[in-house]
XYZ file of C-alpha atoms in Angstrom:
574
model
C 38.429 9.350 -40.982
C 40.770 10.335 -38.134
C 42.323 13.728 -37.496
C 45.783 14.197 -36.106
C 44.541 15.945 -32.985
C 41.813 13.501 -32.005
C 41.924 9.799 -31.232
C 39.655 7.566 -33.305
C 38.262 6.194 -30.016
C 36.586 7.625 -26.939
C 37.212 6.989 -23.234
C 34.999 3.912 -23.308
C 36.589 2.396 -26.409
C 34.004 3.531 -28.951
C 35.168 4.127 -32.540
C 33.681 7.019 -34.536
C 34.371 9.633 -37.197
C 35.278 12.871 -35.480
C 34.574 16.585 -35.779
C 36.302 19.021 -33.416
C 34.497 22.166 -32.295
C 36.862 24.540 -30.503
C 35.450 27.637 -28.738
C 37.539 30.755 -28.100
C 35.123 33.336 -26.669
C 32.954 34.319 -29.669
C 35.236 32.666 -32.193
C 34.705 29.015 -33.131
C 37.107 26.829 -35.080
C 36.043 23.464 -36.501
C 38.139 20.579 -37.793
C 36.994 17.595 -39.773
C 34.685 16.975 -42.707
C 32.214 14.108 -42.854
C 29.700 13.380 -45.569
C 26.202 14.262 -44.431
C 27.383 16.648 -41.668
C 26.969 20.423 -41.958
C 28.473 22.762 -39.340
C 27.887 26.523 -39.091
C 29.077 28.974 -36.440
C 28.141 32.605 -35.787
C 29.535 34.542 -32.802
C 29.898 31.448 -30.604
C 26.588 29.866 -31.615
C 27.212 26.541 -33.375
C 24.569 24.613 -35.348
C 25.128 21.103 -36.671
C 22.833 19.226 -39.063
C 23.661 15.595 -39.717
C 22.382 12.518 -41.511
C 25.527 10.517 -40.736
C 25.676 7.847 -38.040
C 28.406 7.216 -35.476
C 29.812 10.745 -35.492
C 31.919 11.844 -32.519
C 31.673 15.587 -31.866
C 34.487 16.843 -29.614
C 33.965 20.097 -27.695
C 36.975 22.101 -26.507
C 37.862 25.626 -25.410
C 35.804 28.170 -23.551
C 33.151 30.843 -24.035
C 30.802 32.873 -21.875
C 28.331 33.460 -24.683
C 28.086 30.354 -26.834
C 25.896 27.340 -27.478
C 25.635 24.152 -29.503
C 22.615 22.679 -31.299
C 22.913 19.302 -33.049
C 20.071 17.957 -35.195
C 20.506 14.385 -36.368
C 18.455 11.350 -37.287
C 21.251 9.098 -36.013
C 22.826 8.307 -32.676
C 26.021 10.227 -31.925
C 28.809 10.676 -29.392
C 29.520 14.047 -27.803
C 32.955 14.147 -26.184
C 33.498 16.912 -23.636
C 37.228 17.541 -23.656
C 38.026 20.482 -21.398
C 35.077 22.574 -22.606
C 33.996 25.526 -20.450
C 30.733 26.657 -22.021
C 28.096 29.131 -20.887
C 25.109 30.237 -22.935
C 22.983 33.378 -22.820
C 19.312 33.220 -23.763
C 19.306 29.563 -24.844
C 20.196 26.041 -23.699
C 23.956 25.588 -23.646
C 23.898 22.195 -25.434
C 20.777 20.969 -27.246
C 20.749 17.527 -28.862
C 17.842 16.995 -31.255
C 18.039 13.271 -31.995
C 15.438 10.642 -31.174
C 18.247 8.068 -31.333
C 20.012 9.654 -28.372
C 23.557 10.623 -27.486
C 26.557 9.077 -25.755
C 27.979 11.815 -23.532
C 31.674 11.022 -23.113
C 33.597 13.078 -20.527
C 37.337 13.064 -21.204
C 39.253 11.783 -18.191
C 42.134 14.254 -18.272
C 40.183 17.470 -18.802
C 36.499 17.200 -17.789
C 33.965 19.932 -18.553
C 31.869 22.790 -17.125
C 28.597 23.767 -18.835
C 25.870 26.218 -17.777
C 22.875 27.856 -19.384
C 22.211 31.577 -19.075
C 19.438 34.096 -18.695
C 16.088 33.282 -20.274
C 15.090 35.799 -22.972
C 12.033 38.006 -22.486
C 10.068 35.999 -25.054
C 10.262 32.221 -25.347
C 8.591 30.272 -28.149
C 5.876 27.815 -27.132
C 7.412 24.477 -26.196
C 10.895 25.936 -25.788
C 10.610 26.668 -22.074
C 11.153 23.046 -21.062
C 14.294 22.773 -23.192
C 16.225 25.345 -21.192
C 19.055 23.341 -19.613
C 22.784 23.160 -19.444
C 22.367 19.986 -21.551
C 19.048 18.992 -23.143
C 18.368 15.935 -25.300
C 15.248 14.750 -27.102
C 16.548 11.156 -26.909
C 18.365 8.955 -24.406
C 21.529 10.201 -22.723
C 24.291 7.755 -21.770
C 27.080 9.237 -19.651
C 30.440 7.475 -20.011
C 34.120 8.296 -19.553
C 36.289 9.003 -16.558
C 36.273 12.798 -16.409
C 34.483 15.235 -14.129
C 31.440 17.068 -15.477
C 29.757 20.021 -13.786
C 26.386 21.297 -15.027
C 24.583 24.419 -13.787
C 20.941 24.975 -14.686
C 20.280 28.665 -14.127
C 17.032 28.934 -16.079
C 15.623 25.424 -15.650
C 17.278 21.977 -15.597
C 20.956 21.115 -15.337
C 20.463 17.904 -17.375
C 17.183 16.971 -19.072
C 16.136 14.223 -21.459
C 12.861 13.335 -23.135
C 14.138 9.751 -23.031
C 16.200 7.936 -20.384
C 19.427 8.958 -18.659
C 22.044 6.367 -17.679
C 25.245 6.836 -15.704
C 27.910 4.327 -16.805
C 31.167 6.219 -16.427
C 33.834 6.250 -13.743
C 34.056 10.015 -13.291
C 32.223 12.527 -11.161
C 29.033 14.208 -12.322
C 27.625 17.296 -10.594
C 24.267 18.889 -11.444
C 22.851 21.982 -9.738
C 19.649 23.906 -10.442
C 18.124 26.699 -8.402
C 15.047 26.889 -10.619
C 13.839 23.348 -11.382
C 14.824 19.689 -11.164
C 18.586 19.213 -11.311
C 18.400 15.959 -13.329
C 15.166 15.196 -15.201
C 14.282 12.221 -17.420
C 10.917 11.752 -19.073
C 11.586 8.011 -19.035
C 14.038 6.180 -16.719
C 17.125 7.135 -14.741
C 19.670 4.303 -14.481
C 22.775 4.617 -12.284
C 25.359 1.852 -12.653
C 28.655 3.510 -11.723
C 30.503 6.750 -11.150
C 29.710 9.555 -8.726
C 26.560 11.686 -8.943
C 25.933 14.827 -6.901
C 22.672 16.655 -7.638
C 21.104 19.611 -5.832
C 17.837 21.424 -6.527
C 16.524 24.627 -4.955
C 13.547 25.533 -7.120
C 9.980 25.597 -5.802
C 8.700 21.999 -5.434
C 11.749 20.776 -7.364
C 13.526 17.433 -7.305
C 17.248 16.778 -7.267
C 16.748 13.567 -9.312
C 13.472 13.057 -11.179
C 12.233 10.289 -13.489
C 8.756 10.213 -14.986
C 9.099 6.428 -15.112
C 11.602 4.494 -12.925
C 14.837 5.123 -11.047
C 17.166 2.117 -10.914
C 20.466 2.210 -8.986
C 22.883 -0.725 -9.061
C 26.191 0.974 -8.224
C 28.115 4.190 -7.849
C 28.019 6.948 -5.245
C 24.902 9.101 -5.223
C 24.354 12.244 -3.137
C 21.122 14.206 -3.603
C 19.813 17.308 -1.845
C 16.516 19.196 -2.216
C 15.884 22.589 -0.600
C 12.987 24.039 -2.621
C 9.940 25.503 -0.866
C 6.476 23.926 -1.313
C 4.020 25.209 -3.927
C 0.246 25.456 -3.520
C -1.653 23.467 -6.154
C -3.777 25.458 -8.601
C -6.971 23.470 -7.973
C -6.592 23.421 -4.194
C -4.664 26.203 -2.493
C -4.573 24.199 0.746
C -2.796 21.272 -0.933
C 0.878 21.582 -1.768
C 3.442 20.099 -4.095
C 6.700 19.595 -2.237
C 10.344 19.047 -3.058
C 12.141 15.719 -2.854
C 15.697 14.522 -3.272
C 14.677 11.504 -5.377
C 11.351 11.195 -7.182
C 10.002 8.610 -9.632
C 6.448 8.329 -10.901
C 6.500 4.554 -11.460
C 8.953 3.138 -8.933
C 12.453 2.991 -7.449
C 14.724 -0.078 -7.421
C 18.019 -0.055 -5.487
C 20.290 -3.070 -5.955
C 23.628 -1.494 -5.042
C 25.555 1.721 -4.585
C 26.093 4.171 -1.739
C 23.267 6.707 -1.556
C 22.910 9.793 0.647
C 19.729 11.855 0.519
C 18.902 15.157 2.203
C 15.637 17.114 2.157
C 15.727 20.488 3.889
C 12.450 22.276 3.053
C 8.926 22.364 4.440
C 7.211 19.141 3.375
C 10.274 17.896 1.498
C 10.923 14.148 1.257
C 14.111 12.215 0.660
C 12.331 9.662 -1.572
C 8.880 10.033 -3.145
C 7.308 7.633 -5.653
C 3.786 6.935 -6.862
C 4.795 3.282 -7.233
C 6.940 0.819 -5.279
C 10.298 1.076 -3.516
C 12.397 -2.100 -3.802
C 15.820 -2.462 -2.189
C 17.924 -5.628 -2.452
C 21.459 -4.358 -1.742
C 23.492 -1.202 -1.217
C 23.656 1.489 1.456
C 21.024 4.194 1.834
C 21.147 7.141 4.244
C 18.282 9.625 4.264
C 17.645 12.642 6.463
C 14.542 14.815 6.228
C 15.216 18.090 8.038
C 12.184 20.105 6.984
C 9.062 21.076 8.896
C 5.653 19.595 8.127
C 3.490 22.709 7.965
C 2.357 22.560 4.312
C 3.251 18.939 3.655
C 4.738 15.941 5.420
C 8.539 15.991 5.430
C 9.076 12.235 5.400
C 12.159 10.142 4.883
C 10.920 7.573 2.357
C 7.371 7.529 0.963
C 5.837 5.111 -1.555
C 2.215 5.292 -2.676
C 2.679 1.631 -3.609
C 4.503 -1.153 -1.769
C 7.866 -1.086 0.006
C 10.014 -4.236 -0.232
C 13.363 -4.403 1.582
C 15.244 -7.596 0.778
C 18.797 -6.541 1.632
C 21.195 -3.664 2.096
C 21.526 -1.120 4.894
C 19.069 1.721 5.463
C 19.426 4.610 7.923
C 16.610 7.170 8.028
C 16.085 10.220 10.231
C 12.917 12.306 9.902
C 12.658 15.418 12.058
C 8.963 16.250 11.719
C 7.082 13.308 10.179
C 7.322 9.581 9.409
C 10.558 7.768 8.666
C 9.489 5.144 6.102
C 5.918 5.021 4.783
C 4.182 2.661 2.384
C 0.589 3.402 1.385
C 0.120 -0.285 0.582
C 2.023 -3.366 1.849
C 5.498 -3.193 3.394
C 7.636 -6.342 3.433
C 11.043 -6.443 5.126
C 12.812 -9.734 4.495
C 16.491 -8.845 4.843
C 19.080 -6.168 5.408
C 19.460 -3.744 8.299
C 17.231 -0.758 9.038
C 17.803 2.051 11.534
C 14.911 4.528 11.547
C 14.377 7.437 13.937
C 11.390 9.703 13.361
C 9.321 12.406 14.991
C 6.118 10.593 13.877
C 5.822 6.858 13.137
C 9.228 5.365 12.442
C 7.886 2.689 10.051
C 4.305 2.904 8.762
C 2.350 0.792 6.274
C -1.077 1.509 4.842
C -1.821 -2.207 4.644
C -0.021 -5.229 6.139
C 3.481 -4.833 7.547
C 5.460 -8.079 7.166
C 8.841 -8.616 8.834
C 10.274 -11.859 7.445
C 13.906 -11.404 8.456
C 16.034 -8.336 9.136
C 17.743 -6.358 11.876
C 15.498 -3.372 12.603
C 15.962 -0.531 15.062
C 12.948 1.798 14.928
C 12.229 4.682 17.287
C 9.499 7.308 17.276
C 9.619 10.455 19.380
C 5.857 11.078 19.511
C 4.145 8.070 17.919
C 4.533 4.359 17.105
C 7.766 2.604 16.207
C 6.178 -0.008 13.885
C 2.662 0.989 12.802
C 0.550 -1.166 10.494
C -2.876 -0.179 9.228
C -3.432 -3.873 8.542
C -1.869 -6.896 10.229
C 1.611 -6.689 11.712
C 3.306 -10.019 10.932
C 6.717 -10.911 12.394
C 8.187 -14.290 11.465
C 11.964 -13.759 11.624
C 14.704 -11.237 12.290
C 15.727 -9.050 15.223
C 13.411 -6.123 15.904
C 13.998 -3.281 18.371
C 10.937 -1.011 18.412
C 10.658 2.049 20.695
C 7.459 4.074 20.646
C 6.413 7.111 22.616
C 4.323 7.126 25.808
C 0.668 6.135 26.159
C -1.285 5.692 23.920
C 1.538 5.149 21.411
C 3.067 1.724 20.852
C 6.282 -0.025 20.100
C 4.252 -2.439 17.920
C 0.884 -1.248 16.622
C -1.452 -3.349 14.469
C -4.789 -1.930 13.362
C -6.830 -3.710 16.013
C -9.589 -1.103 15.740
C -10.422 -2.510 12.291
C -10.041 -6.158 13.307
C -6.388 -6.662 12.333
C -3.844 -8.273 14.668
C -0.216 -8.610 15.652
C 1.221 -12.042 14.785
C 4.627 -13.120 16.104
C 5.691 -16.533 14.797
C 9.470 -16.183 14.871
C 12.434 -13.893 15.334
C 13.496 -11.951 18.412
C 11.435 -8.914 19.296
C 12.081 -6.118 21.804
C 9.329 -3.495 21.889
C 8.828 -0.548 24.224
C 6.035 2.018 24.248
C 3.225 3.442 26.299
C 1.091 0.635 24.894
C 1.379 -2.390 22.623
C -0.775 -4.507 20.375
C -1.171 -8.005 21.764
C -0.081 -11.017 19.696
C -2.849 -13.258 18.392
C -2.766 -17.049 18.749
C -2.007 -19.156 15.679
C -0.769 -22.715 15.219
C 2.854 -21.544 15.175
C 2.718 -18.494 17.453
C 5.772 -17.679 19.550
C 5.578 -16.973 23.318
C 5.927 -13.409 24.577
C 6.773 -11.742 27.865
C 5.025 -8.466 28.703
C 6.259 -6.185 31.474
C 3.998 -3.194 31.944
C 3.626 -0.100 34.153
C 7.338 0.759 33.927
C 7.835 4.396 34.921
C 10.585 6.708 33.820
C 11.717 6.886 37.432
C 12.481 3.163 37.309
C 15.285 3.669 34.790
C 17.322 6.844 34.572
C 18.130 8.417 31.241
C 21.748 7.337 31.555
C 20.837 3.671 31.898
C 20.607 1.528 28.803
C 18.530 -1.621 28.617
C 19.648 -4.988 27.287
C 18.109 -8.443 27.322
C 19.727 -11.495 28.856
C 18.264 -14.996 29.071
C 20.356 -17.232 31.269
C 23.928 -16.909 30.003
C 22.902 -15.689 26.570
C 23.380 -11.986 25.858
C 22.420 -10.628 22.453
C 25.701 -9.533 20.890
C 24.329 -7.111 18.299
C 21.706 -5.297 20.343
C 22.059 -1.515 20.037
C 22.199 0.648 23.113
C 18.950 2.468 23.718
C 17.172 4.239 26.527
C 13.753 4.672 28.041
C 12.289 8.051 27.073
C 13.383 10.754 29.501
C 10.028 12.533 29.734
C 9.153 14.219 33.007
C 5.606 15.320 32.115
C 2.584 13.885 33.836
C 0.109 11.847 31.821
C -2.614 14.194 30.532
C -5.382 11.679 31.219
C -4.377 10.013 34.494
C -2.291 12.798 36.033
C 0.407 10.214 36.782
C 3.934 9.822 35.518
C 4.121 8.094 32.115
C 4.289 4.327 32.153
C 5.636 2.006 29.493
C 4.960 -1.479 28.236
C 7.871 -3.745 27.406
C 7.263 -6.730 25.114
C 9.817 -9.463 24.448
C 9.371 -12.494 22.237
C 11.837 -15.202 21.286
C 11.977 -18.843 20.345
C 14.043 -19.275 23.515
C 10.938 -18.714 25.628
C 8.707 -21.618 26.614
C 4.956 -21.200 26.644
C 3.671 -21.249 30.227
C 7.123 -20.990 31.827
C 7.722 -18.317 34.478
C 10.716 -16.003 34.251
C 12.371 -13.572 36.638
C 12.750 -10.187 34.996
C 14.776 -7.214 36.196
C 15.466 -3.927 34.479
C 18.367 -1.887 35.790
C 17.466 -0.988 39.415
C 13.850 -2.124 39.248
C 12.607 -4.737 41.644
C 12.776 -8.196 40.122
C 9.342 -9.426 39.039
C 8.044 -12.783 37.852
C 6.372 -12.996 34.456
C 4.914 -15.943 32.579
C 5.610 -16.368 28.884
C 2.397 -16.844 26.926
C 1.520 -17.342 23.278
C -1.571 -15.116 23.461
C -1.497 -13.100 26.711
C -4.637 -11.532 28.094
C -4.622 -7.714 28.129
C -4.225 -5.770 31.346
C -7.341 -3.618 31.061
C -5.931 -1.051 33.471
C -2.972 -0.430 31.209
C -3.766 -1.693 27.709
C -5.855 1.316 26.760
C -8.334 1.452 23.851
C -7.491 3.619 20.822
C -6.961 7.367 21.365
C -10.248 9.188 21.800
C -12.078 6.404 23.685
C -11.719 4.634 27.004
C -13.768 2.029 28.849
C -15.383 2.022 32.258
C -17.432 -1.101 32.838
C -19.726 -1.487 29.845
C -19.700 2.233 28.993
C -17.550 4.080 26.442
C -16.423 7.631 27.149
C -14.591 10.211 25.142
C -11.025 10.581 26.252
C -8.955 13.792 26.013
C -6.255 13.622 23.324
C -2.825 12.721 24.543
C -0.303 15.544 24.252
C 2.515 15.153 21.727
C 5.565 15.548 23.956
C 8.883 15.411 22.101
C 11.899 13.799 23.677
C 14.372 16.498 24.791
C 17.214 14.456 23.283
C 15.664 14.720 19.791
C 14.820 18.225 18.613
C 12.128 17.198 16.142
C 10.909 20.035 13.941
C 13.854 22.269 14.732
C 16.250 19.710 13.356
C 19.406 18.394 14.900
C 22.259 16.867 12.964
C 25.854 15.953 13.474
C 28.805 17.394 11.596
C 28.344 14.985 8.700
C 24.676 15.912 8.341
C 23.227 12.730 9.824
C 22.100 11.949 13.349
C 24.342 9.021 14.265
C 22.236 5.855 14.311
C 22.523 3.360 17.190
C 25.612 1.194 16.902
C 25.032 -2.525 16.640
C 27.564 -4.760 18.308
C 27.921 -3.317 21.811
C 26.545 -4.727 25.038
C 24.538 -2.211 27.068
C 25.747 -1.200 30.488
C 22.677 -2.143 32.546
C 21.313 -5.508 31.437
C 17.783 -6.746 31.700
C 18.120 -10.196 33.203
C 15.534 -12.838 32.391
C 15.942 -16.164 34.089
C 13.587 -19.101 34.070
C 12.435 -20.088 37.540
């Protein structure tokens, strides 16, 4: 049955019987009669009980003290057509259907929905239902209109099932008390625009108890909630995050911007894996790390980057961390962090990618297993001694393996490549002091007439402090590896105004024991081992670390690929 005032279809072409619910402050008018559907309204509070399938409920009008509860055994469509609804003492819209709801936002009118003040007494089990929109089943957002949800008591949008975004409009969800968008199952984003912000203690802007899967659309998430001490351990804290999934996160498209601005807050947190195959991801963690680690991206499982572009800035902790294996086989990554830029709890495998990684106080690429590089272009800048540009867990018997790609690494120290049947030669230039290259000078690599066209401009750290252990100015180790080098060949190397030196490319170079120091805490003198004072954590003055420093658009501009640096490093075979 069709009514004169309502189309038989919805924005996405669905066909359904229709009931109109029109709010006018505390007065509610309804239109339409469908077998199996009962509608009652009292002072702005509307209750619907239905056994019919395929019903389209259309909400219109406005009220500051109203609500809607629909109980149905069948799937339904809820069309938001210019509704401006605010509840007091209850969820604004509550859908009680295990079969779920299609939430259609009318293109011409959109909708604004908010819940109100929680009553003094709340029945057991009702607390978690307080939301602008709450559903016991799946929620599928469609249509081309703009929807704004405000969760004043708890969530902005919550589902005991999955939530999918399939429309072309703009969806905004804000909660100052809990997660902005919460799904007990999956969150799936295919299209449209999503902006979600959470400010509650240890809250998440986007939360899925299962998986988050993004294949398209524009996503902007921000978390600002303070950390919360755990009940069983007051010294351990739960922290906020912009995006959080218990099982895993898969990104295969879309433009994603993430911001975390609280102590210990993370841009991405998952107990499972992070997989990215395409799309653009920008993440900035601005919080301190006093009661938690404010990281950019953290996975308790594996991290696999197969494509796409990733830019991460972390002001007080690591940039990207995997507690298990990290594999980077494609895409572009730009990571700048106060602590390790890229860190893996097990092997770190670079199979092909363009990577720019810089740490202010620690390692650029840090693997707690083997560090395997077989392809790609890698620019890794670590801090001064004992930190590394490339750091494999040699203390536990693991090694750095370079079998392909082009690698530029700078740090106070470096792991040394191990010899294999297909190892690639490396050049190592050590004992470079800050005085050798001024802060204004950039460094580029040139071999004969070949100049890398997409090398970003970068600088030696401008630290003026003396080394805590030696009392001397900091020195740096520069490692370069390329298939263009020949094992055993000697090359002339110059960096900016440094004196030209001769270096021999080797597959497995011997360490310089005067410079290649043992792990922090120990040092060698003959056959004896001595305790070594800890190296001070000296931040770079150009990167404010824990204080936070961002540009007008909220992101520290990453290095630009494509430009040739002003002062080249010339490497010529003799």
